[in-house]
Structure formats: C-alpha cells, structure tokens
Amino acid sequence: MYENERRELTDICRLLYDRNLVAASDGNVSLRVSPEHILLTPSGKNKGFLEPGQMLVVDFEGHVAEGEGKPSKEYPMHRAVYLGRSDAGAVVHTHPVFATAFAMAGKNIPDNYLIETRMMLKGVSLAPYAQPGTLALAESIVPFLTKGNAVLLQNHGAVTWGKNGMDAFNKMEVLETVAKTIIMSAKLGAPVPISEEELAKMG
C-alpha cells in the first residue's frame, strides 16, 4: 500500500540526512496519503538509512494500519498540522542546529532580513516549550498554523509543512539556511533589515 509514497518519504529522509538537518534518530517526517491515512517514519530509526518498507501507515486515531514498529512519538504534532491545514500534504520535524539555536534562545527568526523568509515560509513563529511527544506539544503549535509554514519549538527544534514532501523539505532547508545566515551575519555586525516598503514589492 502506498508504494510510491513510501519511496518519496524515504527520499526526503535521506535528503534531510545528507543536508545535516537530522542526526542519529532525531526528527520525523510524514506524508498525507489519503483522507484516512498518513505515512509516518518509525520511532528510534536513523532517517538517513530508512527503507520504504519501514514506513508506517497510520490513521488519524494513531493506529498503525500497515507496517511493523512504533510510530514516531511526535504523531500528535503531525496530526495537528494536517487537521489545522487542509493544504498540508507533508510535515517535516527536525532539530536543525541554527534554527534550534534561535529556539533555545527563545527568539524567533525575523522575517525582514532575507526575502526567502516571507516568500518561501510566509513567516516563522515561535511556540512555547512543551515536552516532546506530548499532546501539549501538538497543542502548542496550533495557534501558529495559519501564520506561516514554519514553527520553531522552544528548546526543541522546528517543524515545517508543505503541499508535498519536497515542498516541506525545501521549507526546512530554507529555514535553517536563513537562521545560519542571520547568526553568521551577526558576527560581522548588526544585520540590516529590508524595509517594509521593499518587502511589500514582493507582492
């Protein structure tokens, strides 16, 4: 079941690993494959070495419909995104170093330094700390689901979503690149923002 989607999810996991956006067994990725099912990475597995057959088909009640193993404990957060964003076809949650540095400092990523923040991500939010793998974590991102396509999780990591797996991956890669660039720029001096007038020209 969902063989093509399994391969797509595997490819996204390997891209995340190759781009140093996940380490060891952290992170989790999912695809919405039908109105009833999502395809979700298993718990405790290195994303860079997963095979298509290891992906789990999970219903919206959290039950495994196909596959062996334990679904990622962050299933509730993925479910929250799909329920709150009907346009979301994929969710990526990782602990990227530079974006997570912002989250650990309790700071959001400004959207007026690089145009990609608004063009690609439509803005970034910062959710308050909640224990990983809990309903509280899922609930912490709900207020921000319509404010953009990326949320920093305080003292934890980041989550992005998109219309498909590649779109969600691209948003995570952009999020991390923006965060890294801002941090590196700050070492040279205070980053200079783009004026609202110029940002408005993007449409």
mmCIF file of C-alpha atoms in Angstrom:
data_model
loop_
_atom_site.group_PDB
_atom_site.id
_atom_site.type_symbol
_atom_site.label_atom_id
_atom_site.label_comp_id
_atom_site.label_asym_id
_atom_site.label_seq_id
_atom_site.Cartn_x
_atom_site.Cartn_y
_atom_site.Cartn_z
ATOM 1 C CA MET A 1 0.000 0.000 0.000
ATOM 2 C CA TYR A 2 1.276 3.473 -0.980
ATOM 3 C CA GLU A 3 4.468 2.180 -2.563
ATOM 4 C CA ASN A 4 5.251 5.383 -4.467
ATOM 5 C CA GLU A 5 4.671 7.485 -1.372
ATOM 6 C CA ARG A 6 6.942 5.193 0.658
ATOM 7 C CA ARG A 7 9.767 5.834 -1.792
ATOM 8 C CA GLU A 8 9.081 9.564 -1.710
ATOM 9 C CA LEU A 9 9.227 9.619 2.083
ATOM 10 C CA THR A 10 12.462 7.621 2.050
ATOM 11 C CA ASP A 11 13.988 10.105 -0.404
ATOM 12 C CA ILE A 12 13.004 13.062 1.768
ATOM 13 C CA CYS A 13 14.537 11.425 4.846
ATOM 14 C CA ARG A 14 17.808 10.880 3.023
ATOM 15 C CA LEU A 15 17.855 14.453 1.773
ATOM 16 C CA LEU A 16 17.395 15.684 5.340
ATOM 17 C CA TYR A 17 20.247 13.460 6.475
ATOM 18 C CA ASP A 18 22.531 14.478 3.614
ATOM 19 C CA ARG A 19 21.913 18.180 4.331
ATOM 20 C CA ASN A 20 22.710 17.712 8.052
ATOM 21 C CA LEU A 21 19.156 18.602 9.005
ATOM 22 C CA VAL A 22 18.765 15.443 11.103
ATOM 23 C CA ALA A 23 21.211 13.498 13.255
ATOM 24 C CA ALA A 24 21.061 9.966 14.616
ATOM 25 C CA SER A 25 17.432 9.036 15.279
ATOM 26 C CA ASP A 26 16.046 12.521 15.790
ATOM 27 C CA GLY A 27 13.306 14.069 13.693
ATOM 28 C CA ASN A 28 10.247 12.632 11.996
ATOM 29 C CA VAL A 29 8.569 13.081 8.640
ATOM 30 C CA SER A 30 5.120 12.277 7.297
ATOM 31 C CA LEU A 31 3.013 12.445 4.148
ATOM 32 C CA ARG A 32 -0.765 12.725 3.955
ATOM 33 C CA VAL A 33 -1.549 9.813 1.629
ATOM 34 C CA SER A 34 -5.361 9.716 1.844
ATOM 35 C CA PRO A 35 -8.184 11.312 3.826
ATOM 36 C CA GLU A 36 -7.805 8.470 6.331
ATOM 37 C CA HIS A 37 -4.055 7.814 6.444
ATOM 38 C CA ILE A 38 -0.653 9.402 6.836
ATOM 39 C CA LEU A 39 2.664 7.729 6.111
ATOM 40 C CA LEU A 40 4.989 8.273 9.060
ATOM 41 C CA THR A 41 8.589 7.469 9.925
ATOM 42 C CA PRO A 42 9.110 4.883 12.690
ATOM 43 C CA SER A 43 10.448 5.760 16.120
ATOM 44 C CA GLY A 44 14.106 5.349 17.020
ATOM 45 C CA LYS A 45 15.491 4.956 13.483
ATOM 46 C CA ASN A 46 18.204 6.961 11.735
ATOM 47 C CA LYS A 47 16.417 8.810 8.940
ATOM 48 C CA GLY A 48 19.376 8.508 6.579
ATOM 49 C CA PHE A 49 19.122 4.732 6.455
ATOM 50 C CA LEU A 50 15.402 4.041 6.379
ATOM 51 C CA GLU A 51 13.941 1.831 3.654
ATOM 52 C CA PRO A 52 10.496 2.206 2.086
ATOM 53 C CA GLY A 53 9.185 -0.911 3.813
ATOM 54 C CA GLN A 54 9.901 0.569 7.229
ATOM 55 C CA MET A 55 7.480 3.463 6.813
ATOM 56 C CA LEU A 56 4.242 3.112 8.764
ATOM 57 C CA VAL A 57 0.704 3.758 7.572
ATOM 58 C CA VAL A 58 -1.114 5.409 10.462
ATOM 59 C CA ASP A 59 -4.751 6.505 10.683
ATOM 60 C CA PHE A 60 -5.938 9.740 12.247
ATOM 61 C CA GLU A 61 -6.588 7.987 15.525
ATOM 62 C CA GLY A 62 -2.946 6.962 15.800
ATOM 63 C CA HIS A 63 -3.459 3.283 14.965
ATOM 64 C CA VAL A 64 -0.957 1.538 12.691
ATOM 65 C CA ALA A 65 -2.850 0.303 9.639
ATOM 66 C CA GLU A 66 0.195 -1.213 7.956
ATOM 67 C CA GLY A 67 3.800 -1.831 8.921
ATOM 68 C CA GLU A 68 5.825 -3.068 11.850
ATOM 69 C CA GLY A 69 7.371 -0.925 14.531
ATOM 70 C CA LYS A 70 6.361 2.001 16.658
ATOM 71 C CA PRO A 71 5.236 5.270 15.047
ATOM 72 C CA SER A 72 7.151 8.403 15.900
ATOM 73 C CA LYS A 73 6.074 9.774 19.258
ATOM 74 C CA GLU A 74 5.524 13.117 17.553
ATOM 75 C CA TYR A 75 2.489 11.732 15.705
ATOM 76 C CA PRO A 76 0.148 14.117 17.582
ATOM 77 C CA MET A 77 2.044 17.126 16.222
ATOM 78 C CA HIS A 78 1.807 15.822 12.648
ATOM 79 C CA ARG A 79 -1.889 15.163 13.140
ATOM 80 C CA ALA A 80 -2.390 18.703 14.451
ATOM 81 C CA VAL A 81 -0.837 20.149 11.298
ATOM 82 C CA TYR A 82 -3.000 18.058 8.971
ATOM 83 C CA LEU A 83 -6.161 18.893 10.883
ATOM 84 C CA GLY A 84 -5.305 22.584 11.025
ATOM 85 C CA ARG A 85 -4.009 22.970 7.480
ATOM 86 C CA SER A 86 -6.083 21.281 4.802
ATOM 87 C CA ASP A 87 -3.445 22.290 2.226
ATOM 88 C CA ALA A 88 -0.633 20.442 4.024
ATOM 89 C CA GLY A 89 0.438 17.252 2.284
ATOM 90 C CA ALA A 90 3.643 16.687 4.247
ATOM 91 C CA VAL A 91 5.229 17.585 7.592
ATOM 92 C CA VAL A 92 8.927 17.704 8.494
ATOM 93 C CA HIS A 93 10.123 17.940 12.102
ATOM 94 C CA THR A 94 13.852 18.086 12.804
ATOM 95 C CA HIS A 95 16.379 19.658 15.171
ATOM 96 C CA PRO A 96 18.450 21.783 12.752
ATOM 97 C CA VAL A 97 21.379 23.407 14.575
ATOM 98 C CA PHE A 98 20.979 27.071 13.656
ATOM 99 C CA ALA A 99 17.187 27.233 13.705
ATOM 100 C CA THR A 100 17.192 25.370 17.016
ATOM 101 C CA ALA A 101 19.737 27.869 18.363
ATOM 102 C CA PHE A 102 17.114 30.575 17.856
ATOM 103 C CA ALA A 103 14.535 28.388 19.592
ATOM 104 C CA MET A 104 16.862 27.695 22.539
ATOM 105 C CA ALA A 105 17.452 31.408 22.984
ATOM 106 C CA GLY A 106 13.704 31.970 22.987
ATOM 107 C CA LYS A 107 13.992 34.141 19.885
ATOM 108 C CA ASN A 108 12.026 33.979 16.665
ATOM 109 C CA ILE A 109 13.661 34.314 13.256
ATOM 110 C CA PRO A 110 12.995 37.816 11.867
ATOM 111 C CA ASP A 111 11.222 37.893 8.528
ATOM 112 C CA ASN A 112 12.790 41.140 7.275
ATOM 113 C CA TYR A 113 16.426 40.176 6.743
ATOM 114 C CA LEU A 114 16.118 37.756 3.832
ATOM 115 C CA ILE A 115 13.269 37.655 1.336
ATOM 116 C CA GLU A 116 13.097 33.846 1.484
ATOM 117 C CA THR A 117 11.571 34.080 4.953
ATOM 118 C CA ARG A 118 8.435 35.696 3.583
ATOM 119 C CA MET A 119 8.443 34.259 0.085
ATOM 120 C CA MET A 120 9.075 30.620 0.977
ATOM 121 C CA LEU A 121 7.994 30.343 4.584
ATOM 122 C CA LYS A 122 5.341 33.082 4.707
ATOM 123 C CA GLY A 123 6.704 33.873 8.161
ATOM 124 C CA VAL A 124 8.039 31.896 11.135
ATOM 125 C CA SER A 125 6.514 31.535 14.616
ATOM 126 C CA LEU A 126 7.979 30.512 17.969
ATOM 127 C CA ALA A 127 5.917 28.089 20.061
ATOM 128 C CA PRO A 128 6.446 27.898 23.838
ATOM 129 C CA TYR A 129 8.216 24.904 25.314
ATOM 130 C CA ALA A 130 6.246 21.702 25.724
ATOM 131 C CA GLN A 131 7.528 18.219 26.443
ATOM 132 C CA PRO A 132 8.386 16.302 23.251
ATOM 133 C CA GLY A 133 5.942 13.631 22.187
ATOM 134 C CA THR A 134 3.016 15.035 24.150
ATOM 135 C CA LEU A 135 -0.384 16.430 23.272
ATOM 136 C CA ALA A 136 0.814 19.656 24.871
ATOM 137 C CA LEU A 137 3.478 19.967 22.184
ATOM 138 C CA ALA A 138 0.919 19.403 19.444
ATOM 139 C CA GLU A 139 -1.370 21.990 21.016
ATOM 140 C CA SER A 140 1.470 24.498 21.325
ATOM 141 C CA ILE A 141 1.759 24.899 17.551
ATOM 142 C CA VAL A 142 -1.966 25.121 16.760
ATOM 143 C CA PRO A 143 -2.218 28.925 17.212
ATOM 144 C CA PHE A 144 0.526 29.401 14.618
ATOM 145 C CA LEU A 145 -0.627 27.059 11.865
ATOM 146 C CA THR A 146 -2.246 29.803 9.811
ATOM 147 C CA LYS A 147 0.547 32.341 10.350
ATOM 148 C CA GLY A 148 3.097 30.752 8.031
ATOM 149 C CA ASN A 149 4.636 27.414 7.149
ATOM 150 C CA ALA A 150 7.266 27.054 9.860
ATOM 151 C CA VAL A 151 7.278 26.983 13.654
ATOM 152 C CA LEU A 152 10.249 26.953 15.997
ATOM 153 C CA LEU A 153 9.739 24.774 19.070
ATOM 154 C CA GLN A 154 11.393 26.365 22.069
ATOM 155 C CA ASN A 155 14.330 24.296 23.407
ATOM 156 C CA HIS A 156 13.468 21.567 20.918
ATOM 157 C CA GLY A 157 13.651 22.097 17.153
ATOM 158 C CA ALA A 158 11.473 23.137 14.247
ATOM 159 C CA VAL A 159 8.562 21.941 12.146
ATOM 160 C CA THR A 160 7.620 22.857 8.572
ATOM 161 C CA TRP A 161 4.845 21.739 6.262
ATOM 162 C CA GLY A 162 4.121 21.949 2.573
ATOM 163 C CA LYS A 163 1.911 20.729 -0.232
ATOM 164 C CA ASN A 164 4.132 17.642 -0.685
ATOM 165 C CA GLY A 165 7.283 16.067 0.699
ATOM 166 C CA MET A 166 9.726 18.112 -1.363
ATOM 167 C CA ASP A 167 7.914 21.332 -0.530
ATOM 168 C CA ALA A 168 8.075 20.625 3.207
ATOM 169 C CA PHE A 169 11.750 19.651 2.874
ATOM 170 C CA ASN A 170 12.547 22.838 0.955
ATOM 171 C CA LYS A 171 10.940 24.919 3.679
ATOM 172 C CA MET A 172 13.040 23.222 6.364
ATOM 173 C CA GLU A 173 16.201 23.756 4.331
ATOM 174 C CA VAL A 174 15.324 27.428 3.785
ATOM 175 C CA LEU A 175 14.526 27.865 7.490
ATOM 176 C CA GLU A 176 17.925 26.509 8.501
ATOM 177 C CA THR A 177 19.788 28.494 5.840
ATOM 178 C CA VAL A 178 18.102 31.741 6.895
ATOM 179 C CA ALA A 179 18.852 31.047 10.563
ATOM 180 C CA LYS A 180 22.502 30.258 9.804
ATOM 181 C CA THR A 181 22.948 33.342 7.635
ATOM 182 C CA ILE A 182 21.494 35.657 10.283
ATOM 183 C CA ILE A 183 23.706 34.175 13.001
ATOM 184 C CA MET A 184 26.819 34.429 10.822
ATOM 185 C CA SER A 185 25.948 37.989 9.796
ATOM 186 C CA ALA A 186 25.593 38.994 13.450
ATOM 187 C CA LYS A 187 29.255 38.076 13.956
ATOM 188 C CA LEU A 188 30.175 40.842 11.488
ATOM 189 C CA GLY A 189 27.777 43.391 12.925
ATOM 190 C CA ALA A 190 24.075 44.017 13.374
ATOM 191 C CA PRO A 191 22.178 42.599 10.358
ATOM 192 C CA VAL A 192 20.495 45.307 8.298
ATOM 193 C CA PRO A 193 16.771 44.685 7.733
ATOM 194 C CA ILE A 194 14.978 45.124 4.426
ATOM 195 C CA SER A 195 12.479 47.981 4.580
ATOM 196 C CA GLU A 196 8.792 47.186 4.683
ATOM 197 C CA GLU A 197 8.418 49.257 1.516
ATOM 198 C CA GLU A 198 10.824 46.960 -0.350
ATOM 199 C CA LEU A 199 9.283 43.818 1.136
ATOM 200 C CA ALA A 200 5.851 44.977 0.011
ATOM 201 C CA LYS A 201 7.053 44.997 -3.589
ATOM 202 C CA MET A 202 7.305 41.208 -3.494
ATOM 203 C CA GLY A 203 3.528 41.027 -3.705
#
